[in-house]
Amino acid sequence: MTEDLGASARTGRVSERLFTLPNALSMLRLVGVPLFLWAIVTRRDGLALLVLALSGITDYADGKIARTFRMESRVGQFLDPIADRLYILSTLVGLAWRGIIPLWFVVVLLAREAVMLVVLLHLRSRGQIGLPVHFVGKAATFGLLYAFPLLLLAHGDGVIAGLARPIGWGFAWWGLVLYWLAAILYALQAKFVLSRASHRPRSPRAR
């Protein structure tokens, strides 16, 4: 999520470590982005499906490991949302290029990203760093990252494709609705943060 780029504003202690298992998983996902684009454009659907599936698994695993074993780091807070966004963007482009998903679906998701960018830029212009990650936003990302491999799998014939199609679109609609719901919640949260900041008493200036 675009808003996750401001995740350094979270409460709680995070480390400055670079070499952790969650960070390695995030870096591995970043390496997979160009591999996925090459596979989807050259119609190597098996490889593209494998990369997408691994990206979804590692997306869940790096956060789970970081929270369970207290390996949360500022590098991880930076890398994880970037990997999410790059996978979603590259998958949208690749699947739309192949005609697997309609163009309107891409436009609606990108419009949401544009809205969140405006919200974050407005926050930064008022001296606010960013917004903490919201559960709804993470659930939306989860839905989309699991929808895309299923939709790719559904782009074919046979029983498996027939089963994957409704499940994939179910995840896609779930992710799309939650994505916009998260944007509304972040906008309301931004309004609250700015309102609280404007009513905060200012310290007297030194004379």
mmCIF file with all atom_site columns, C-alpha atoms in Angstrom:
data_model
loop_
_atom_site.group_PDB
_atom_site.id
_atom_site.type_symbol
_atom_site.label_atom_id
_atom_site.label_alt_id
_atom_site.label_comp_id
_atom_site.label_asym_id
_atom_site.label_entity_id
_atom_site.label_seq_id
_atom_site.pdbx_PDB_ins_code
_atom_site.Cartn_x
_atom_site.Cartn_y
_atom_site.Cartn_z
_atom_site.occupancy
_atom_site.B_iso_or_equiv
_atom_site.pdbx_formal_charge
_atom_site.auth_seq_id
_atom_site.auth_comp_id
_atom_site.auth_asym_id
_atom_site.auth_atom_id
_atom_site.pdbx_PDB_model_num
ATOM 1   C CA . MET A 1 1   ? 0.000   0.000   0.000   1.00 0.00 ? 1   MET A CA 1
ATOM 2   C CA . THR A 1 2   ? 1.200   3.447   -0.779  1.00 0.00 ? 2   THR A CA 1
ATOM 3   C CA . GLU A 1 3   ? 0.332   4.494   2.738   1.00 0.00 ? 3   GLU A CA 1
ATOM 4   C CA . ASP A 1 4   ? 2.711   1.851   4.109   1.00 0.00 ? 4   ASP A CA 1
ATOM 5   C CA . LEU A 1 5   ? 5.638   3.948   2.935   1.00 0.00 ? 5   LEU A CA 1
ATOM 6   C CA . GLY A 1 6   ? 4.896   6.069   5.978   1.00 0.00 ? 6   GLY A CA 1
ATOM 7   C CA . ALA A 1 7   ? 4.971   3.065   8.244   1.00 0.00 ? 7   ALA A CA 1
ATOM 8   C CA . SER A 1 8   ? 8.029   4.306   10.079  1.00 0.00 ? 8   SER A CA 1
ATOM 9   C CA . ALA A 1 9   ? 5.570   6.315   12.121  1.00 0.00 ? 9   ALA A CA 1
ATOM 10  C CA . ARG A 1 10  ? 4.318   3.177   13.814  1.00 0.00 ? 10  ARG A CA 1
ATOM 11  C CA . THR A 1 11  ? 4.439   2.948   17.515  1.00 0.00 ? 11  THR A CA 1
ATOM 12  C CA . GLY A 1 12  ? 6.688   0.310   19.032  1.00 0.00 ? 12  GLY A CA 1
ATOM 13  C CA . ARG A 1 13  ? 10.354  -0.452  18.903  1.00 0.00 ? 13  ARG A CA 1
ATOM 14  C CA . VAL A 1 14  ? 11.980  -1.504  15.675  1.00 0.00 ? 14  VAL A CA 1
ATOM 15  C CA . SER A 1 15  ? 15.590  -2.337  15.041  1.00 0.00 ? 15  SER A CA 1
ATOM 16  C CA . GLU A 1 16  ? 18.078  -0.904  12.560  1.00 0.00 ? 16  GLU A CA 1
ATOM 17  C CA . ARG A 1 17  ? 19.252  -4.365  11.480  1.00 0.00 ? 17  ARG A CA 1
ATOM 18  C CA . LEU A 1 18  ? 19.591  -5.075  7.778   1.00 0.00 ? 18  LEU A CA 1
ATOM 19  C CA . PHE A 1 19  ? 20.376  -8.788  7.612   1.00 0.00 ? 19  PHE A CA 1
ATOM 20  C CA . THR A 1 20  ? 17.300  -10.536 9.003   1.00 0.00 ? 20  THR A CA 1
ATOM 21  C CA . LEU A 1 21  ? 15.234  -13.395 7.618   1.00 0.00 ? 21  LEU A CA 1
ATOM 22  C CA . PRO A 1 22  ? 12.142  -11.205 6.998   1.00 0.00 ? 22  PRO A CA 1
ATOM 23  C CA . ASN A 1 23  ? 14.281  -8.670  5.119   1.00 0.00 ? 23  ASN A CA 1
ATOM 24  C CA . ALA A 1 24  ? 15.819  -11.463 3.045   1.00 0.00 ? 24  ALA A CA 1
ATOM 25  C CA . LEU A 1 25  ? 12.324  -12.671 2.111   1.00 0.00 ? 25  LEU A CA 1
ATOM 26  C CA . SER A 1 26  ? 11.310  -9.135  1.087   1.00 0.00 ? 26  SER A CA 1
ATOM 27  C CA . MET A 1 27  ? 14.449  -8.795  -1.053  1.00 0.00 ? 27  MET A CA 1
ATOM 28  C CA . LEU A 1 28  ? 13.724  -12.170 -2.639  1.00 0.00 ? 28  LEU A CA 1
ATOM 29  C CA . ARG A 1 29  ? 10.241  -10.944 -3.566  1.00 0.00 ? 29  ARG A CA 1
ATOM 30  C CA . LEU A 1 30  ? 11.751  -7.834  -5.174  1.00 0.00 ? 30  LEU A CA 1
ATOM 31  C CA . VAL A 1 31  ? 14.057  -10.002 -7.287  1.00 0.00 ? 31  VAL A CA 1
ATOM 32  C CA . GLY A 1 32  ? 11.022  -11.974 -8.425  1.00 0.00 ? 32  GLY A CA 1
ATOM 33  C CA . VAL A 1 33  ? 9.269   -8.929  -9.940  1.00 0.00 ? 33  VAL A CA 1
ATOM 34  C CA . PRO A 1 34  ? 11.282  -8.753  -13.216 1.00 0.00 ? 34  PRO A CA 1
ATOM 35  C CA . LEU A 1 35  ? 11.236  -12.562 -13.400 1.00 0.00 ? 35  LEU A CA 1
ATOM 36  C CA . PHE A 1 36  ? 7.435   -12.526 -13.220 1.00 0.00 ? 36  PHE A CA 1
ATOM 37  C CA . LEU A 1 37  ? 7.124   -9.808  -15.880 1.00 0.00 ? 37  LEU A CA 1
ATOM 38  C CA . TRP A 1 38  ? 9.398   -11.750 -18.233 1.00 0.00 ? 38  TRP A CA 1
ATOM 39  C CA . ALA A 1 39  ? 7.434   -14.947 -17.635 1.00 0.00 ? 39  ALA A CA 1
ATOM 40  C CA . ILE A 1 40  ? 3.998   -13.379 -18.155 1.00 0.00 ? 40  ILE A CA 1
ATOM 41  C CA . VAL A 1 41  ? 5.008   -11.495 -21.312 1.00 0.00 ? 41  VAL A CA 1
ATOM 42  C CA . THR A 1 42  ? 6.652   -14.578 -22.855 1.00 0.00 ? 42  THR A CA 1
ATOM 43  C CA . ARG A 1 43  ? 3.616   -16.697 -21.855 1.00 0.00 ? 43  ARG A CA 1
ATOM 44  C CA . ARG A 1 44  ? 5.528   -18.965 -19.505 1.00 0.00 ? 44  ARG A CA 1
ATOM 45  C CA . ASP A 1 45  ? 2.452   -19.213 -17.321 1.00 0.00 ? 45  ASP A CA 1
ATOM 46  C CA . GLY A 1 46  ? 3.776   -22.035 -15.147 1.00 0.00 ? 46  GLY A CA 1
ATOM 47  C CA . LEU A 1 47  ? 6.780   -19.974 -14.054 1.00 0.00 ? 47  LEU A CA 1
ATOM 48  C CA . ALA A 1 48  ? 4.663   -16.826 -13.639 1.00 0.00 ? 48  ALA A CA 1
ATOM 49  C CA . LEU A 1 49  ? 2.196   -18.750 -11.490 1.00 0.00 ? 49  LEU A CA 1
ATOM 50  C CA . LEU A 1 50  ? 5.002   -20.150 -9.358  1.00 0.00 ? 50  LEU A CA 1
ATOM 51  C CA . VAL A 1 51  ? 6.535   -16.694 -8.798  1.00 0.00 ? 51  VAL A CA 1
ATOM 52  C CA . LEU A 1 52  ? 3.157   -15.227 -7.844  1.00 0.00 ? 52  LEU A CA 1
ATOM 53  C CA . ALA A 1 53  ? 2.413   -18.065 -5.446  1.00 0.00 ? 53  ALA A CA 1
ATOM 54  C CA . LEU A 1 54  ? 5.820   -17.698 -3.781  1.00 0.00 ? 54  LEU A CA 1
ATOM 55  C CA . SER A 1 55  ? 5.318   -13.932 -3.489  1.00 0.00 ? 55  SER A CA 1
ATOM 56  C CA . GLY A 1 56  ? 2.057   -14.476 -1.626  1.00 0.00 ? 56  GLY A CA 1
ATOM 57  C CA . ILE A 1 57  ? 3.602   -17.042 0.706   1.00 0.00 ? 57  ILE A CA 1
ATOM 58  C CA . THR A 1 58  ? 6.665   -14.918 1.478   1.00 0.00 ? 58  THR A CA 1
ATOM 59  C CA . ASP A 1 59  ? 4.479   -11.826 1.968   1.00 0.00 ? 59  ASP A CA 1
ATOM 60  C CA . TYR A 1 60  ? 2.683   -13.638 4.776   1.00 0.00 ? 60  TYR A CA 1
ATOM 61  C CA . ALA A 1 61  ? 5.825   -15.318 6.117   1.00 0.00 ? 61  ALA A CA 1
ATOM 62  C CA . ASP A 1 62  ? 8.050   -12.253 6.467   1.00 0.00 ? 62  ASP A CA 1
ATOM 63  C CA . GLY A 1 63  ? 5.488   -10.367 8.543   1.00 0.00 ? 63  GLY A CA 1
ATOM 64  C CA . LYS A 1 64  ? 4.675   -13.403 10.672  1.00 0.00 ? 64  LYS A CA 1
ATOM 65  C CA . ILE A 1 65  ? 8.332   -14.145 11.365  1.00 0.00 ? 65  ILE A CA 1
ATOM 66  C CA . ALA A 1 66  ? 9.118   -10.490 12.116  1.00 0.00 ? 66  ALA A CA 1
ATOM 67  C CA . ARG A 1 67  ? 6.282   -10.211 14.659  1.00 0.00 ? 67  ARG A CA 1
ATOM 68  C CA . THR A 1 68  ? 6.762   -13.634 16.260  1.00 0.00 ? 68  THR A CA 1
ATOM 69  C CA . PHE A 1 69  ? 10.524  -13.424 16.712  1.00 0.00 ? 69  PHE A CA 1
ATOM 70  C CA . ARG A 1 70  ? 10.724  -9.628  17.181  1.00 0.00 ? 70  ARG A CA 1
ATOM 71  C CA . MET A 1 71  ? 12.701  -9.081  14.004  1.00 0.00 ? 71  MET A CA 1
ATOM 72  C CA . GLU A 1 72  ? 10.843  -5.940  12.934  1.00 0.00 ? 72  GLU A CA 1
ATOM 73  C CA . SER A 1 73  ? 13.216  -3.427  11.400  1.00 0.00 ? 73  SER A CA 1
ATOM 74  C CA . ARG A 1 74  ? 13.030  -0.091  9.640   1.00 0.00 ? 74  ARG A CA 1
ATOM 75  C CA . VAL A 1 75  ? 14.477  -1.680  6.515   1.00 0.00 ? 75  VAL A CA 1
ATOM 76  C CA . GLY A 1 76  ? 11.693  -4.255  6.582   1.00 0.00 ? 76  GLY A CA 1
ATOM 77  C CA . GLN A 1 77  ? 9.051   -1.569  7.041   1.00 0.00 ? 77  GLN A CA 1
ATOM 78  C CA . PHE A 1 78  ? 10.454  0.080   3.920   1.00 0.00 ? 78  PHE A CA 1
ATOM 79  C CA . LEU A 1 79  ? 11.005  -3.017  1.750   1.00 0.00 ? 79  LEU A CA 1
ATOM 80  C CA . ASP A 1 80  ? 7.779   -4.904  2.458   1.00 0.00 ? 80  ASP A CA 1
ATOM 81  C CA . PRO A 1 81  ? 5.298   -2.314  1.103   1.00 0.00 ? 81  PRO A CA 1
ATOM 82  C CA . ILE A 1 82  ? 7.535   -1.599  -1.886  1.00 0.00 ? 82  ILE A CA 1
ATOM 83  C CA . ALA A 1 83  ? 7.558   -5.305  -2.761  1.00 0.00 ? 83  ALA A CA 1
ATOM 84  C CA . ASP A 1 84  ? 3.758   -5.443  -2.361  1.00 0.00 ? 84  ASP A CA 1
ATOM 85  C CA . ARG A 1 85  ? 3.217   -2.469  -4.629  1.00 0.00 ? 85  ARG A CA 1
ATOM 86  C CA . LEU A 1 86  ? 5.640   -3.637  -7.297  1.00 0.00 ? 86  LEU A CA 1
ATOM 87  C CA . TYR A 1 87  ? 4.031   -7.081  -7.416  1.00 0.00 ? 87  TYR A CA 1
ATOM 88  C CA . ILE A 1 88  ? 0.527   -5.648  -7.627  1.00 0.00 ? 88  ILE A CA 1
ATOM 89  C CA . LEU A 1 89  ? 1.550   -3.120  -10.302 1.00 0.00 ? 89  LEU A CA 1
ATOM 90  C CA . SER A 1 90  ? 3.532   -5.618  -12.375 1.00 0.00 ? 90  SER A CA 1
ATOM 91  C CA . THR A 1 91  ? 0.755   -8.199  -12.102 1.00 0.00 ? 91  THR A CA 1
ATOM 92  C CA . LEU A 1 92  ? -1.894  -5.680  -13.151 1.00 0.00 ? 92  LEU A CA 1
ATOM 93  C CA . VAL A 1 93  ? 0.175   -4.682  -16.176 1.00 0.00 ? 93  VAL A CA 1
ATOM 94  C CA . GLY A 1 94  ? 0.991   -8.269  -17.121 1.00 0.00 ? 94  GLY A CA 1
ATOM 95  C CA . LEU A 1 95  ? -2.517  -9.672  -16.723 1.00 0.00 ? 95  LEU A CA 1
ATOM 96  C CA . ALA A 1 96  ? -4.112  -6.690  -18.483 1.00 0.00 ? 96  ALA A CA 1
ATOM 97  C CA . TRP A 1 97  ? -1.574  -7.039  -21.329 1.00 0.00 ? 97  TRP A CA 1
ATOM 98  C CA . ARG A 1 98  ? -2.657  -10.661 -21.720 1.00 0.00 ? 98  ARG A CA 1
ATOM 99  C CA . GLY A 1 99  ? -6.361  -9.761  -21.504 1.00 0.00 ? 99  GLY A CA 1
ATOM 100 C CA . ILE A 1 100 ? -6.837  -11.853 -18.354 1.00 0.00 ? 100 ILE A CA 1
ATOM 101 C CA . ILE A 1 101 ? -8.246  -8.942  -16.351 1.00 0.00 ? 101 ILE A CA 1
ATOM 102 C CA . PRO A 1 102 ? -10.247 -5.997  -17.767 1.00 0.00 ? 102 PRO A CA 1
ATOM 103 C CA . LEU A 1 103 ? -8.738  -2.547  -18.076 1.00 0.00 ? 103 LEU A CA 1
ATOM 104 C CA . TRP A 1 104 ? -11.352 -0.988  -15.765 1.00 0.00 ? 104 TRP A CA 1
ATOM 105 C CA . PHE A 1 105 ? -10.090 -3.172  -12.912 1.00 0.00 ? 105 PHE A CA 1
ATOM 106 C CA . VAL A 1 106 ? -6.600  -1.754  -13.396 1.00 0.00 ? 106 VAL A CA 1
ATOM 107 C CA . VAL A 1 107 ? -7.913  1.819   -13.557 1.00 0.00 ? 107 VAL A CA 1
ATOM 108 C CA . VAL A 1 108 ? -9.937  1.443   -10.343 1.00 0.00 ? 108 VAL A CA 1
ATOM 109 C CA . LEU A 1 109 ? -6.954  0.090   -8.408  1.00 0.00 ? 109 LEU A CA 1
ATOM 110 C CA . LEU A 1 110 ? -4.577  2.746   -9.732  1.00 0.00 ? 110 LEU A CA 1
ATOM 111 C CA . ALA A 1 111 ? -7.127  5.461   -8.914  1.00 0.00 ? 111 ALA A CA 1
ATOM 112 C CA . ARG A 1 112 ? -7.066  4.286   -5.313  1.00 0.00 ? 112 ARG A CA 1
ATOM 113 C CA . GLU A 1 113 ? -3.281  4.544   -5.286  1.00 0.00 ? 113 GLU A CA 1
ATOM 114 C CA . ALA A 1 114 ? -3.544  8.095   -6.620  1.00 0.00 ? 114 ALA A CA 1
ATOM 115 C CA . VAL A 1 115 ? -5.988  9.016   -3.841  1.00 0.00 ? 115 VAL A CA 1
ATOM 116 C CA . MET A 1 116 ? -3.636  7.647   -1.179  1.00 0.00 ? 116 MET A CA 1
ATOM 117 C CA . LEU A 1 117 ? -0.698  9.509   -2.714  1.00 0.00 ? 117 LEU A CA 1
ATOM 118 C CA . VAL A 1 118 ? -2.637  12.778  -2.414  1.00 0.00 ? 118 VAL A CA 1
ATOM 119 C CA . VAL A 1 119 ? -3.484  12.003  1.221   1.00 0.00 ? 119 VAL A CA 1
ATOM 120 C CA . LEU A 1 120 ? 0.144   11.254  2.087   1.00 0.00 ? 120 LEU A CA 1
ATOM 121 C CA . LEU A 1 121 ? 1.470   14.326  0.294   1.00 0.00 ? 121 LEU A CA 1
ATOM 122 C CA . HIS A 1 122 ? -1.053  16.475  2.156   1.00 0.00 ? 122 HIS A CA 1
ATOM 123 C CA . LEU A 1 123 ? 0.063   14.933  5.449   1.00 0.00 ? 123 LEU A CA 1
ATOM 124 C CA . ARG A 1 124 ? 3.706   15.570  4.691   1.00 0.00 ? 124 ARG A CA 1
ATOM 125 C CA . SER A 1 125 ? 2.981   19.156  3.703   1.00 0.00 ? 125 SER A CA 1
ATOM 126 C CA . ARG A 1 126 ? 1.526   19.619  7.192   1.00 0.00 ? 126 ARG A CA 1
ATOM 127 C CA . GLY A 1 127 ? 4.580   18.110  8.882   1.00 0.00 ? 127 GLY A CA 1
ATOM 128 C CA . GLN A 1 128 ? 3.218   14.603  9.461   1.00 0.00 ? 128 GLN A CA 1
ATOM 129 C CA . ILE A 1 129 ? 5.440   11.651  8.542   1.00 0.00 ? 129 ILE A CA 1
ATOM 130 C CA . GLY A 1 130 ? 2.782   9.105   7.603   1.00 0.00 ? 130 GLY A CA 1
ATOM 131 C CA . LEU A 1 131 ? 0.102   6.741   8.865   1.00 0.00 ? 131 LEU A CA 1
ATOM 132 C CA . PRO A 1 132 ? 0.384   3.438   10.721  1.00 0.00 ? 132 PRO A CA 1
ATOM 133 C CA . VAL A 1 133 ? -0.488  0.333   8.726   1.00 0.00 ? 133 VAL A CA 1
ATOM 134 C CA . HIS A 1 134 ? -4.162  -0.610  9.015   1.00 0.00 ? 134 HIS A CA 1
ATOM 135 C CA . PHE A 1 135 ? -5.421  -4.192  9.153   1.00 0.00 ? 135 PHE A CA 1
ATOM 136 C CA . VAL A 1 136 ? -7.967  -3.534  6.397   1.00 0.00 ? 136 VAL A CA 1
ATOM 137 C CA . GLY A 1 137 ? -5.196  -2.417  4.058   1.00 0.00 ? 137 GLY A CA 1
ATOM 138 C CA . LYS A 1 138 ? -3.170  -5.546  4.744   1.00 0.00 ? 138 LYS A CA 1
ATOM 139 C CA . ALA A 1 139 ? -6.260  -7.704  4.198   1.00 0.00 ? 139 ALA A CA 1
ATOM 140 C CA . ALA A 1 140 ? -6.833  -5.970  0.846   1.00 0.00 ? 140 ALA A CA 1
ATOM 141 C CA . THR A 1 141 ? -3.259  -6.654  -0.236  1.00 0.00 ? 141 THR A CA 1
ATOM 142 C CA . PHE A 1 142 ? -3.640  -10.279 0.872   1.00 0.00 ? 142 PHE A CA 1
ATOM 143 C CA . GLY A 1 143 ? -6.781  -10.644 -1.232  1.00 0.00 ? 143 GLY A CA 1
ATOM 144 C CA . LEU A 1 144 ? -5.187  -9.193  -4.353  1.00 0.00 ? 144 LEU A CA 1
ATOM 145 C CA . LEU A 1 145 ? -1.952  -11.159 -4.051  1.00 0.00 ? 145 LEU A CA 1
ATOM 146 C CA . TYR A 1 146 ? -3.948  -14.391 -3.824  1.00 0.00 ? 146 TYR A CA 1
ATOM 147 C CA . ALA A 1 147 ? -6.427  -13.384 -6.544  1.00 0.00 ? 147 ALA A CA 1
ATOM 148 C CA . PHE A 1 148 ? -3.827  -12.848 -9.260  1.00 0.00 ? 148 PHE A CA 1
ATOM 149 C CA . PRO A 1 149 ? -2.297  -16.361 -9.391  1.00 0.00 ? 149 PRO A CA 1
ATOM 150 C CA . LEU A 1 150 ? -5.791  -17.864 -9.333  1.00 0.00 ? 150 LEU A CA 1
ATOM 151 C CA . LEU A 1 151 ? -6.900  -15.653 -12.227 1.00 0.00 ? 151 LEU A CA 1
ATOM 152 C CA . LEU A 1 152 ? -3.787  -16.648 -14.153 1.00 0.00 ? 152 LEU A CA 1
ATOM 153 C CA . LEU A 1 153 ? -4.540  -20.296 -13.434 1.00 0.00 ? 153 LEU A CA 1
ATOM 154 C CA . ALA A 1 154 ? -8.130  -19.743 -14.584 1.00 0.00 ? 154 ALA A CA 1
ATOM 155 C CA . HIS A 1 155 ? -6.902  -18.507 -17.966 1.00 0.00 ? 155 HIS A CA 1
ATOM 156 C CA . GLY A 1 156 ? -7.213  -21.883 -19.576 1.00 0.00 ? 156 GLY A CA 1
ATOM 157 C CA . ASP A 1 157 ? -9.432  -24.918 -19.992 1.00 0.00 ? 157 ASP A CA 1
ATOM 158 C CA . GLY A 1 158 ? -10.242 -27.835 -17.759 1.00 0.00 ? 158 GLY A CA 1
ATOM 159 C CA . VAL A 1 159 ? -11.659 -28.505 -14.328 1.00 0.00 ? 159 VAL A CA 1
ATOM 160 C CA . ILE A 1 160 ? -8.914  -26.670 -12.422 1.00 0.00 ? 160 ILE A CA 1
ATOM 161 C CA . ALA A 1 161 ? -9.359  -23.513 -14.503 1.00 0.00 ? 161 ALA A CA 1
ATOM 162 C CA . GLY A 1 162 ? -13.110 -23.688 -13.965 1.00 0.00 ? 162 GLY A CA 1
ATOM 163 C CA . LEU A 1 163 ? -12.645 -23.925 -10.189 1.00 0.00 ? 163 LEU A CA 1
ATOM 164 C CA . ALA A 1 164 ? -9.978  -21.222 -10.041 1.00 0.00 ? 164 ALA A CA 1
ATOM 165 C CA . ARG A 1 165 ? -12.036 -18.638 -11.937 1.00 0.00 ? 165 ARG A CA 1
ATOM 166 C CA . PRO A 1 166 ? -14.804 -17.951 -9.359  1.00 0.00 ? 166 PRO A CA 1
ATOM 167 C CA . ILE A 1 167 ? -12.399 -18.245 -6.427  1.00 0.00 ? 167 ILE A CA 1
ATOM 168 C CA . GLY A 1 168 ? -9.918  -15.884 -8.075  1.00 0.00 ? 168 GLY A CA 1
ATOM 169 C CA . TRP A 1 169 ? -12.556 -13.277 -8.851  1.00 0.00 ? 169 TRP A CA 1
ATOM 170 C CA . GLY A 1 170 ? -13.922 -13.652 -5.336  1.00 0.00 ? 170 GLY A CA 1
ATOM 171 C CA . PHE A 1 171 ? -10.505 -12.733 -3.941  1.00 0.00 ? 171 PHE A CA 1
ATOM 172 C CA . ALA A 1 172 ? -10.189 -9.952  -6.535  1.00 0.00 ? 172 ALA A CA 1
ATOM 173 C CA . TRP A 1 173 ? -13.503 -8.318  -5.601  1.00 0.00 ? 173 TRP A CA 1
ATOM 174 C CA . TRP A 1 174 ? -12.762 -8.749  -1.911  1.00 0.00 ? 174 TRP A CA 1
ATOM 175 C CA . GLY A 1 175 ? -9.364  -7.104  -2.376  1.00 0.00 ? 175 GLY A CA 1
ATOM 176 C CA . LEU A 1 176 ? -10.782 -4.301  -4.528  1.00 0.00 ? 176 LEU A CA 1
ATOM 177 C CA . VAL A 1 177 ? -13.538 -3.376  -2.054  1.00 0.00 ? 177 VAL A CA 1
ATOM 178 C CA . LEU A 1 178 ? -11.214 -3.583  0.958   1.00 0.00 ? 178 LEU A CA 1
ATOM 179 C CA . TYR A 1 179 ? -8.592  -1.560  -0.914  1.00 0.00 ? 179 TYR A CA 1
ATOM 180 C CA . TRP A 1 180 ? -10.979 1.362   -1.279  1.00 0.00 ? 180 TRP A CA 1
ATOM 181 C CA . LEU A 1 181 ? -12.381 0.876   2.222   1.00 0.00 ? 181 LEU A CA 1
ATOM 182 C CA . ALA A 1 182 ? -8.833  1.111   3.564   1.00 0.00 ? 182 ALA A CA 1
ATOM 183 C CA . ALA A 1 183 ? -8.325  4.336   1.587   1.00 0.00 ? 183 ALA A CA 1
ATOM 184 C CA . ILE A 1 184 ? -11.419 5.845   3.227   1.00 0.00 ? 184 ILE A CA 1
ATOM 185 C CA . LEU A 1 185 ? -10.231 4.760   6.673   1.00 0.00 ? 185 LEU A CA 1
ATOM 186 C CA . TYR A 1 186 ? -6.761  6.206   6.041   1.00 0.00 ? 186 TYR A CA 1
ATOM 187 C CA . ALA A 1 187 ? -8.301  9.493   4.867   1.00 0.00 ? 187 ALA A CA 1
ATOM 188 C CA . LEU A 1 188 ? -10.400 9.685   8.044   1.00 0.00 ? 188 LEU A CA 1
ATOM 189 C CA . GLN A 1 189 ? -7.343  8.811   10.117  1.00 0.00 ? 189 GLN A CA 1
ATOM 190 C CA . ALA A 1 190 ? -5.348  11.538  8.364   1.00 0.00 ? 190 ALA A CA 1
ATOM 191 C CA . LYS A 1 191 ? -8.105  14.046  9.125   1.00 0.00 ? 191 LYS A CA 1
ATOM 192 C CA . PHE A 1 192 ? -8.014  13.045  12.794  1.00 0.00 ? 192 PHE A CA 1
ATOM 193 C CA . VAL A 1 193 ? -4.207  13.304  12.940  1.00 0.00 ? 193 VAL A CA 1
ATOM 194 C CA . LEU A 1 194 ? -4.229  16.771  11.401  1.00 0.00 ? 194 LEU A CA 1
ATOM 195 C CA . SER A 1 195 ? -7.070  17.921  13.642  1.00 0.00 ? 195 SER A CA 1
ATOM 196 C CA . ARG A 1 196 ? -5.237  16.723  16.747  1.00 0.00 ? 196 ARG A CA 1
ATOM 197 C CA . ALA A 1 197 ? -2.023  18.388  15.593  1.00 0.00 ? 197 ALA A CA 1
ATOM 198 C CA . SER A 1 198 ? -3.801  21.709  15.017  1.00 0.00 ? 198 SER A CA 1
ATOM 199 C CA . HIS A 1 199 ? -5.248  21.683  18.552  1.00 0.00 ? 199 HIS A CA 1
ATOM 200 C CA . ARG A 1 200 ? -1.972  20.700  20.192  1.00 0.00 ? 200 ARG A CA 1
ATOM 201 C CA . PRO A 1 201 ? -0.667  23.540  22.415  1.00 0.00 ? 201 PRO A CA 1
ATOM 202 C CA . ARG A 1 202 ? 2.492   25.089  21.058  1.00 0.00 ? 202 ARG A CA 1
ATOM 203 C CA . SER A 1 203 ? 5.520   25.471  23.283  1.00 0.00 ? 203 SER A CA 1
ATOM 204 C CA . PRO A 1 204 ? 6.354   29.100  24.119  1.00 0.00 ? 204 PRO A CA 1
ATOM 205 C CA . ARG A 1 205 ? 9.151   30.567  22.077  1.00 0.00 ? 205 ARG A CA 1
ATOM 206 C CA . ALA A 1 206 ? 12.374  31.464  23.834  1.00 0.00 ? 206 ALA A CA 1
ATOM 207 C CA . ARG A 1 207 ? 12.832  35.156  24.349  1.00 0.00 ? 207 ARG A CA 1
#
